[in-house]
mmCIF file of C-alpha atoms and ligand atoms in Angstrom:
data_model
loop_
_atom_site.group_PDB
_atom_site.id
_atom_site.type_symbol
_atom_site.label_atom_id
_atom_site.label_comp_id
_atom_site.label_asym_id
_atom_site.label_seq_id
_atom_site.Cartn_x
_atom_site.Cartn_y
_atom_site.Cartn_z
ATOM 1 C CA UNK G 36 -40.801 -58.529 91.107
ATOM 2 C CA UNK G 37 -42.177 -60.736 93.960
ATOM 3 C CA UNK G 38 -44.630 -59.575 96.403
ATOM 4 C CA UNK G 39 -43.015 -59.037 99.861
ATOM 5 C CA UNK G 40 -45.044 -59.625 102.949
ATOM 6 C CA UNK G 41 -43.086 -56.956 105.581
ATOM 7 C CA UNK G 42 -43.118 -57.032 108.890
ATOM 8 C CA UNK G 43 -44.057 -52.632 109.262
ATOM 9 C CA UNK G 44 -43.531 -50.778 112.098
ATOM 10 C CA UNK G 45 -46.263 -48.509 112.215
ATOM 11 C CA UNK G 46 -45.082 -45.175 113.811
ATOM 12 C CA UNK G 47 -48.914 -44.081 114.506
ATOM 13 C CA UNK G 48 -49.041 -47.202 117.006
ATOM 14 C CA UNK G 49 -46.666 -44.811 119.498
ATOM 15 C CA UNK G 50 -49.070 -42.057 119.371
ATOM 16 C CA UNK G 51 -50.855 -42.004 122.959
ATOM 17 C CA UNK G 52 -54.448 -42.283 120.967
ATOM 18 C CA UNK G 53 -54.700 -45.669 119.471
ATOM 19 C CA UNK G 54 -55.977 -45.707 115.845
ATOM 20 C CA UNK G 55 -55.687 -49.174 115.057
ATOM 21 C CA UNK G 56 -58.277 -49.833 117.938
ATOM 22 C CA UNK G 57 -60.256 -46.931 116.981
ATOM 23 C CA UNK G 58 -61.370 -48.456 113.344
ATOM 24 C CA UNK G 59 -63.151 -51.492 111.747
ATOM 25 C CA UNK G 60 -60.593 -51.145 108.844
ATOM 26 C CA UNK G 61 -57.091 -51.923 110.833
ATOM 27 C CA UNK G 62 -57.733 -56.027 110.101
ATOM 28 C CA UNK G 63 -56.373 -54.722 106.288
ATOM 29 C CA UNK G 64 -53.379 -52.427 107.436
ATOM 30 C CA UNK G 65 -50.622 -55.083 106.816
ATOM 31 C CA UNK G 66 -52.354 -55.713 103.130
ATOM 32 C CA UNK G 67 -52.362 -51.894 102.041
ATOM 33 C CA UNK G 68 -48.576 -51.583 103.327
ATOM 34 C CA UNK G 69 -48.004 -54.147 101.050
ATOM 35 C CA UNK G 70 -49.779 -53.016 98.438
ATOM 36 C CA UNK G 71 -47.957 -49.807 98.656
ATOM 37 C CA UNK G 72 -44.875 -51.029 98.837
ATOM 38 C CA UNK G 73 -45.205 -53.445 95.830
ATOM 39 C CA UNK G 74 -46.961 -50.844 93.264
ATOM 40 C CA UNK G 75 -44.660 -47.409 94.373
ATOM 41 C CA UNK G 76 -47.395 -45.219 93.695
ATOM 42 C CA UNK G 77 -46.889 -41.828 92.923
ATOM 43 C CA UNK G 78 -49.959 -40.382 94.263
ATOM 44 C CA UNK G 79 -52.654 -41.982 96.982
ATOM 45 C CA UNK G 80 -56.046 -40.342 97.478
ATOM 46 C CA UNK G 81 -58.325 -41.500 100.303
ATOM 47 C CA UNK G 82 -62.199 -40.808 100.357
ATOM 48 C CA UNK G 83 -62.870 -41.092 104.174
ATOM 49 C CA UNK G 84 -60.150 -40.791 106.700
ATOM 50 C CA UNK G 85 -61.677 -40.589 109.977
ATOM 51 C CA UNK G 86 -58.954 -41.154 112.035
ATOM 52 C CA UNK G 87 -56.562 -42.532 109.777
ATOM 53 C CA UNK G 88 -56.058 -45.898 110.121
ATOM 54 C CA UNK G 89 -55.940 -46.747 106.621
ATOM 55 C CA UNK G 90 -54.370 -43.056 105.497
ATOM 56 C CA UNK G 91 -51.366 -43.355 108.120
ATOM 57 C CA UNK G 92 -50.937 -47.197 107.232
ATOM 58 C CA UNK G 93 -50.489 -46.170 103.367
ATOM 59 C CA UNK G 94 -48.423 -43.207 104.509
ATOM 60 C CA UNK G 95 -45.951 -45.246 106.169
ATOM 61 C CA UNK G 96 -45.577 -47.781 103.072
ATOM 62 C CA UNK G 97 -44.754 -44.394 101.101
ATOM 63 C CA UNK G 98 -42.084 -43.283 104.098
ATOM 64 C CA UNK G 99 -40.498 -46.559 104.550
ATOM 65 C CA UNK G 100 -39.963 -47.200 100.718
ATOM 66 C CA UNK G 101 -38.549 -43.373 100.349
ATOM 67 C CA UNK G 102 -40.499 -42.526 97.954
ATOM 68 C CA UNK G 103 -41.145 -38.676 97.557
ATOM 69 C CA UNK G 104 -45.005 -39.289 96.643
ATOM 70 C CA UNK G 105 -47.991 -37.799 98.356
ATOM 71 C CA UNK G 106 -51.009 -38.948 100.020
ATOM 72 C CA UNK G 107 -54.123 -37.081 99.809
ATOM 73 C CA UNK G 108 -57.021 -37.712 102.838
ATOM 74 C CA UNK G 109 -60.275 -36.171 101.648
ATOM 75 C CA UNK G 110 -63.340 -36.193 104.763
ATOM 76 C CA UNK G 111 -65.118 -33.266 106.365
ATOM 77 C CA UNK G 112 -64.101 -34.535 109.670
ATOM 78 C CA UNK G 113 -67.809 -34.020 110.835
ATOM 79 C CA UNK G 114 -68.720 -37.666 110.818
ATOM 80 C CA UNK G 115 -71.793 -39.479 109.156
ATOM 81 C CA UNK G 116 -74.618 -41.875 109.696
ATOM 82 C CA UNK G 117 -72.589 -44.672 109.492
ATOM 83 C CA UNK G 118 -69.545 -43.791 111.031
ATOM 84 C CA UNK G 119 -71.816 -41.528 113.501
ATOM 85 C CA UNK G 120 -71.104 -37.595 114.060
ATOM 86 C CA UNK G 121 -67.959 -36.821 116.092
ATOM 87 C CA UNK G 122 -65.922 -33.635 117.180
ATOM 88 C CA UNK G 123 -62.944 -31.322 116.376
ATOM 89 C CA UNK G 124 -60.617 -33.517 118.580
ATOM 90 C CA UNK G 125 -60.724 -36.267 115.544
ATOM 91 C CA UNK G 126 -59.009 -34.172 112.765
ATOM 92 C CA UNK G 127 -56.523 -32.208 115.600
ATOM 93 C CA UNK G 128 -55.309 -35.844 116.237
ATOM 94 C CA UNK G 129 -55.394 -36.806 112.638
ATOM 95 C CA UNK G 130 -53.570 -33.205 112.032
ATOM 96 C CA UNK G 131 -50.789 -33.899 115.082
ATOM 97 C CA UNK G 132 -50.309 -37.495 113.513
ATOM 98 C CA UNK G 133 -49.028 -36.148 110.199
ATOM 99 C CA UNK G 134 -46.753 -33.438 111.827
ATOM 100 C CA UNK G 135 -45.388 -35.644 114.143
ATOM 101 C CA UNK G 136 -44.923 -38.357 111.329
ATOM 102 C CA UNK G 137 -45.720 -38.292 108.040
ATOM 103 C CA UNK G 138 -45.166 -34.433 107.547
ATOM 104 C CA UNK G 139 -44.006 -34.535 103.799
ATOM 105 C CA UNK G 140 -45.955 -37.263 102.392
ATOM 106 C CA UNK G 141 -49.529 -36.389 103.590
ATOM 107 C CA UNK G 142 -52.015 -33.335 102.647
ATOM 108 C CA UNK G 143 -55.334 -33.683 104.843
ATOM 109 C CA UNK G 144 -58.171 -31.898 102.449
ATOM 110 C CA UNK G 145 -61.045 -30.952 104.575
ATOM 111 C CA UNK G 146 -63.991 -30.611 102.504
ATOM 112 C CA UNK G 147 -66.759 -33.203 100.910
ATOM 113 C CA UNK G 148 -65.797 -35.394 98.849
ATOM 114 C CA UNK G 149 -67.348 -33.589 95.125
ATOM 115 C CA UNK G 150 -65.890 -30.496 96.177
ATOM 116 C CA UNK G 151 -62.464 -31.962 96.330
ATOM 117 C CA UNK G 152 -62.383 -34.073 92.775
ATOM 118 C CA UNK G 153 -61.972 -31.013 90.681
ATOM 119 C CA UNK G 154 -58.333 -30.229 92.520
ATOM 120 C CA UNK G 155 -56.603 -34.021 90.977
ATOM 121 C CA UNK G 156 -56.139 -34.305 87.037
ATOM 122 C CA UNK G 157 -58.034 -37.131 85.112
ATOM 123 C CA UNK G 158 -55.926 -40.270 85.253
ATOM 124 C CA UNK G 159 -53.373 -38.823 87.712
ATOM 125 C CA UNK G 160 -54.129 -41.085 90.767
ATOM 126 C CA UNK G 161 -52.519 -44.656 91.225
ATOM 127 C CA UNK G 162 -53.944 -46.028 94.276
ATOM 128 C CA UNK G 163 -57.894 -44.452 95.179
ATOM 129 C CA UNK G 164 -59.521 -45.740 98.680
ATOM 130 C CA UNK G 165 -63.129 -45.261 98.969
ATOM 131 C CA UNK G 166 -64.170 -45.516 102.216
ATOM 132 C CA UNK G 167 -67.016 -42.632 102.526
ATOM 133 C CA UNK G 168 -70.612 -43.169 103.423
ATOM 134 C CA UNK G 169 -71.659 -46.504 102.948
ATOM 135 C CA UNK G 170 -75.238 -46.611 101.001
ATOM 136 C CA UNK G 171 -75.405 -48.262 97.344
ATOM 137 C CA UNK G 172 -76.230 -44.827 96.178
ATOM 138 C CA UNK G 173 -73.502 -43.049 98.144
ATOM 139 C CA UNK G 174 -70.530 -45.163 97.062
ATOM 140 C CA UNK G 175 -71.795 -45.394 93.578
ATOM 141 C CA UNK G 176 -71.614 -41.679 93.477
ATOM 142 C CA UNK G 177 -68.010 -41.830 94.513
ATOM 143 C CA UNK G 178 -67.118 -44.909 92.131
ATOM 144 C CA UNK G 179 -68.664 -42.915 89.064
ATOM 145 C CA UNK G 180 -66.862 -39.444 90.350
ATOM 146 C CA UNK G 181 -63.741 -40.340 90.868
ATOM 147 C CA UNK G 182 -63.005 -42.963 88.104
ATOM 148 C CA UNK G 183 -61.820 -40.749 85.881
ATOM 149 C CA UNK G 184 -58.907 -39.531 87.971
ATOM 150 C CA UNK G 185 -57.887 -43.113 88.678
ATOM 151 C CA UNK G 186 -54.334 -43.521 86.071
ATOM 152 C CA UNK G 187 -54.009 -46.393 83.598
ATOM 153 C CA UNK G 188 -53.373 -49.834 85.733
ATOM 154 C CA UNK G 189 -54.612 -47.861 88.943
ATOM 155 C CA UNK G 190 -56.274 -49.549 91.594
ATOM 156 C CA UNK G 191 -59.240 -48.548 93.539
ATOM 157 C CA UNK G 192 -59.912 -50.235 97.299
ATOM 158 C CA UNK G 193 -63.469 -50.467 98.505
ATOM 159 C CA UNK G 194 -63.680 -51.293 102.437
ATOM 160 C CA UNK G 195 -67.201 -52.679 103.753
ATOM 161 C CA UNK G 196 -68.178 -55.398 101.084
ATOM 162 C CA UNK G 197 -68.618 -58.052 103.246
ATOM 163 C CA UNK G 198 -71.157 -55.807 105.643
ATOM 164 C CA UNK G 199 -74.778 -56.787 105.013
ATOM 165 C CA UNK G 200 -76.621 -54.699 107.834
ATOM 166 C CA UNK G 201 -78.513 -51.916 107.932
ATOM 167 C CA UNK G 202 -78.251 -49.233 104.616
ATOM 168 C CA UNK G 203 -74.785 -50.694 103.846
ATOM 169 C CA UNK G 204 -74.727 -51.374 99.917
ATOM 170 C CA UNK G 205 -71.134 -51.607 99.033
ATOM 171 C CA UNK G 206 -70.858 -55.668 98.598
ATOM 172 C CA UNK G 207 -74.074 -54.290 95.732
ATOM 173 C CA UNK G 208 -71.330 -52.528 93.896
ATOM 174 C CA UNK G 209 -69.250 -54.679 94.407
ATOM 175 C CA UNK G 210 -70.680 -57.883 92.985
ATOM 176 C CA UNK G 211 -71.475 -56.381 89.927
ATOM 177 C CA UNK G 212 -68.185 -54.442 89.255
ATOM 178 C CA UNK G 213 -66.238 -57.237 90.085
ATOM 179 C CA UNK G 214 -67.791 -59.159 87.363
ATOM 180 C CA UNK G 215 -66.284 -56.542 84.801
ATOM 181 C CA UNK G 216 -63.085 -55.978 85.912
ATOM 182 C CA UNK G 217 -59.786 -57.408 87.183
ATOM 183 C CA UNK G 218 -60.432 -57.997 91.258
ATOM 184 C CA UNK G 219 -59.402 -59.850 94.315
ATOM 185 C CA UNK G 220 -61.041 -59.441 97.462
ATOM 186 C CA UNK G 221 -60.503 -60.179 101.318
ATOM 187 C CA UNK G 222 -63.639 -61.227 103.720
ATOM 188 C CA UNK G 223 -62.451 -60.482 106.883
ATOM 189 C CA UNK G 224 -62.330 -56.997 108.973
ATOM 190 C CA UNK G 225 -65.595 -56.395 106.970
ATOM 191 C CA UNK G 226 -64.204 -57.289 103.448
ATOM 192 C CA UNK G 227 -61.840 -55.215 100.790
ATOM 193 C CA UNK G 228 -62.154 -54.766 97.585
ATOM 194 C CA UNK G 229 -59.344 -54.383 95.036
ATOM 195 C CA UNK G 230 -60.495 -53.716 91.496
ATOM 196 C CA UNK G 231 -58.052 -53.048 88.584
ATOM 197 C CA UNK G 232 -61.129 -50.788 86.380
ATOM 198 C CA UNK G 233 -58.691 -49.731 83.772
ATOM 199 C CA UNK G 234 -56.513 -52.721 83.554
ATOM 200 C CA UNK G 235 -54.010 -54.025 85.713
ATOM 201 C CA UNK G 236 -49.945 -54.061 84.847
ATOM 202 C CA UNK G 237 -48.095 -57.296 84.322
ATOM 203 C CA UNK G 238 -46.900 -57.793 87.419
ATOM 204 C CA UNK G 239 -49.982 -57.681 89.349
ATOM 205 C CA UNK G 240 -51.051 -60.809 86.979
ATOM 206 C CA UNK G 241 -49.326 -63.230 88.840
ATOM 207 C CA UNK G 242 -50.798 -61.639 92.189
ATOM 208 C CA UNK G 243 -54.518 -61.768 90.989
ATOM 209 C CA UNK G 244 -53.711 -65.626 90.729
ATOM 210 C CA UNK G 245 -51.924 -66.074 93.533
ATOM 211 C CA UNK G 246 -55.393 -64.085 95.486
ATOM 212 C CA UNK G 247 -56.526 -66.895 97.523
ATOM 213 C CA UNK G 248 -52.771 -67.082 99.173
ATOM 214 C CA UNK G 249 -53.057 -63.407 99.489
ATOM 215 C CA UNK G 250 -56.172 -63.909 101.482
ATOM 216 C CA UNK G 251 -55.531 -66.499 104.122
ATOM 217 C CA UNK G 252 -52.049 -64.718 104.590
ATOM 218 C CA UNK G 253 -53.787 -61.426 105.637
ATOM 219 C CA UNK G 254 -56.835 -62.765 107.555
ATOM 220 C CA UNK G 255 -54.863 -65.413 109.301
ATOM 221 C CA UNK G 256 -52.418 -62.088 110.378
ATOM 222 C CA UNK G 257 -55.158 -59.793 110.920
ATOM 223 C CA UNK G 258 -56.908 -62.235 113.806
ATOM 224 C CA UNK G 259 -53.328 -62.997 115.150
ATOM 225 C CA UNK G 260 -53.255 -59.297 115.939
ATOM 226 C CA UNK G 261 -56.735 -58.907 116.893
ATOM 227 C CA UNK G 262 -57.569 -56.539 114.322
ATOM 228 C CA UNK G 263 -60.589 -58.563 112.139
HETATM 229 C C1 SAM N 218 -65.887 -45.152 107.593
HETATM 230 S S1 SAM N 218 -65.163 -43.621 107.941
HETATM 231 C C2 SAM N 218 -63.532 -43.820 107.296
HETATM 232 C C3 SAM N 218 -62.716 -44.844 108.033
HETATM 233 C C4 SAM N 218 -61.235 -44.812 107.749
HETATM 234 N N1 SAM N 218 -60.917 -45.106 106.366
HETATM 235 C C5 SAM N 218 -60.464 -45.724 108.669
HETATM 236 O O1 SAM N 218 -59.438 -46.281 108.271
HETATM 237 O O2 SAM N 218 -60.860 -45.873 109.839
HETATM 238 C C6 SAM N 218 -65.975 -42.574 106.785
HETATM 239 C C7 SAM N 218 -65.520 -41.116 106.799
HETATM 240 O O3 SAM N 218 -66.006 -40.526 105.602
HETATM 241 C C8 SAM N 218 -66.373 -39.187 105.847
HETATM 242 N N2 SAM N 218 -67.352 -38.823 104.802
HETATM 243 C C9 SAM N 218 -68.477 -39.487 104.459
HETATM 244 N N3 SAM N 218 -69.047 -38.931 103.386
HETATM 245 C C10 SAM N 218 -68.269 -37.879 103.038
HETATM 246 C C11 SAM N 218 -68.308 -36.933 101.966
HETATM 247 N N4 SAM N 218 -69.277 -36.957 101.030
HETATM 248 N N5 SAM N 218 -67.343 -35.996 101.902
HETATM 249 C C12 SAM N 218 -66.343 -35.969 102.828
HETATM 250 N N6 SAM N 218 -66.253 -36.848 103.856
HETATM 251 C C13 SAM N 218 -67.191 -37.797 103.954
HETATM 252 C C14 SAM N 218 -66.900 -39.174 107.262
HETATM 253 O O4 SAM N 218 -66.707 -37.896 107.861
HETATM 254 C C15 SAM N 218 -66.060 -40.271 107.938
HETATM 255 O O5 SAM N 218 -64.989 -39.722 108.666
#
């Protein structure tokens, strides 16, 4: 099976808040659709939704292919150092985006992130975002936590490893763990990560070579729209 590079209509662009504009991750929406689209995932889980750029962009992959799987966003809503503290207004219009679109696909689970893990079963997850609080320390936590949920051939997306400033220590985790496993990456709209840490399926063999096409496809796209 070829990889397709759509051309998504992204229902949360109608809503009269704009998320795209509203996040540093949007530069990678038209990847993650993609992505979605290509593996058919049966279950999603996001660590750190904010206000759901990435979240709605996998939720409309899931929509648009008809598939009947779910999409789990995991945050407190309250904010953090890095992303700075913010109000009840963020999850109401995170809440009114999935009624008003993505009603049977996505499950918003307010709580921290270790008080969630013990609700999904080990190896049960195909695609896991990590996109929490950005220290070395922080995003290790969540690497080591969660890995065990993460399914045979499952894929785990880091945002942030191309951010150097301040306490930001994802690329750290990065550089090592892609030394280990099966990865490609993208620079732009502060660098993702895609890591295959329990082995990747056939198909994506082909698409691990074919990463640098991958990459100058997606950052070319993502500064066309303005998003890196
Ligand atoms: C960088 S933002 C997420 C950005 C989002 N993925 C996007 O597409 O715009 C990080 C989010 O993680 C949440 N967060 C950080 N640490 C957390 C933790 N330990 N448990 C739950 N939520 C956490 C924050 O509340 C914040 O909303």
């Amino acid at each position: 099976m070829d990889w397709i590079y759509y051309k998504p209509l992204f229902e949360y662009d109608n809503y009269h808040i704009s998320i795209k504009d509203n996040s540093a991750w949007s530069g990678h929406r038209n990847f993650a659709y993609d992505l979605v689209r290509f593996m058919k995932p049966k279950k999603i889980v996001e660590l750190g939704t904010h206000y759901g750029a990435s979240f709605f962009s996998f939720c409309q992959a899931l929509k648009d292919e008809g598939l009947s799987s779910k999409c789990f966003a995991i945050d407190t809503w309250q904010g953090d150092e890095h992303s700075g503290l913010y109000g009840e207004d963020v999850f109401l219009t995170v809440k009114d985006i999935v009624d008003l679109y993505y009603s049977s696909i996505a499950e918003l689970v307010r709580t921290t992130f270790d008080e969630a893990v013990s609700r999904f079963e080990d190896q049960s997850i195909n695609i896991l975002h990590i996109d929490g609080y950005h220290t070395f320390e922080a995003v290790s936590h969540d690497y080591q936590t969660w890995l065990p949920k993460l399914s045979d051939n499952g894929v785990i997306l880091f945002h942030d490893i191309s951010f150097y400033d301040n306490e930001f220590g994802v690329y750290k985790l990065w550089n090592m763990l892609k030394e280990d496993y099966p990865a490609f990456e993208f620079k732009h709209a502060f660098g993702l990560g895609v890591l295959f840490p329990k082995g990747n399926s056939k198909k994506f063999n082909e698409i691990i070579q074919r990463a640098t096409e991958l990459q100058k496809r997606y950052e070319k796209l993502s500064k066309y729209t303005g998003l890196s």
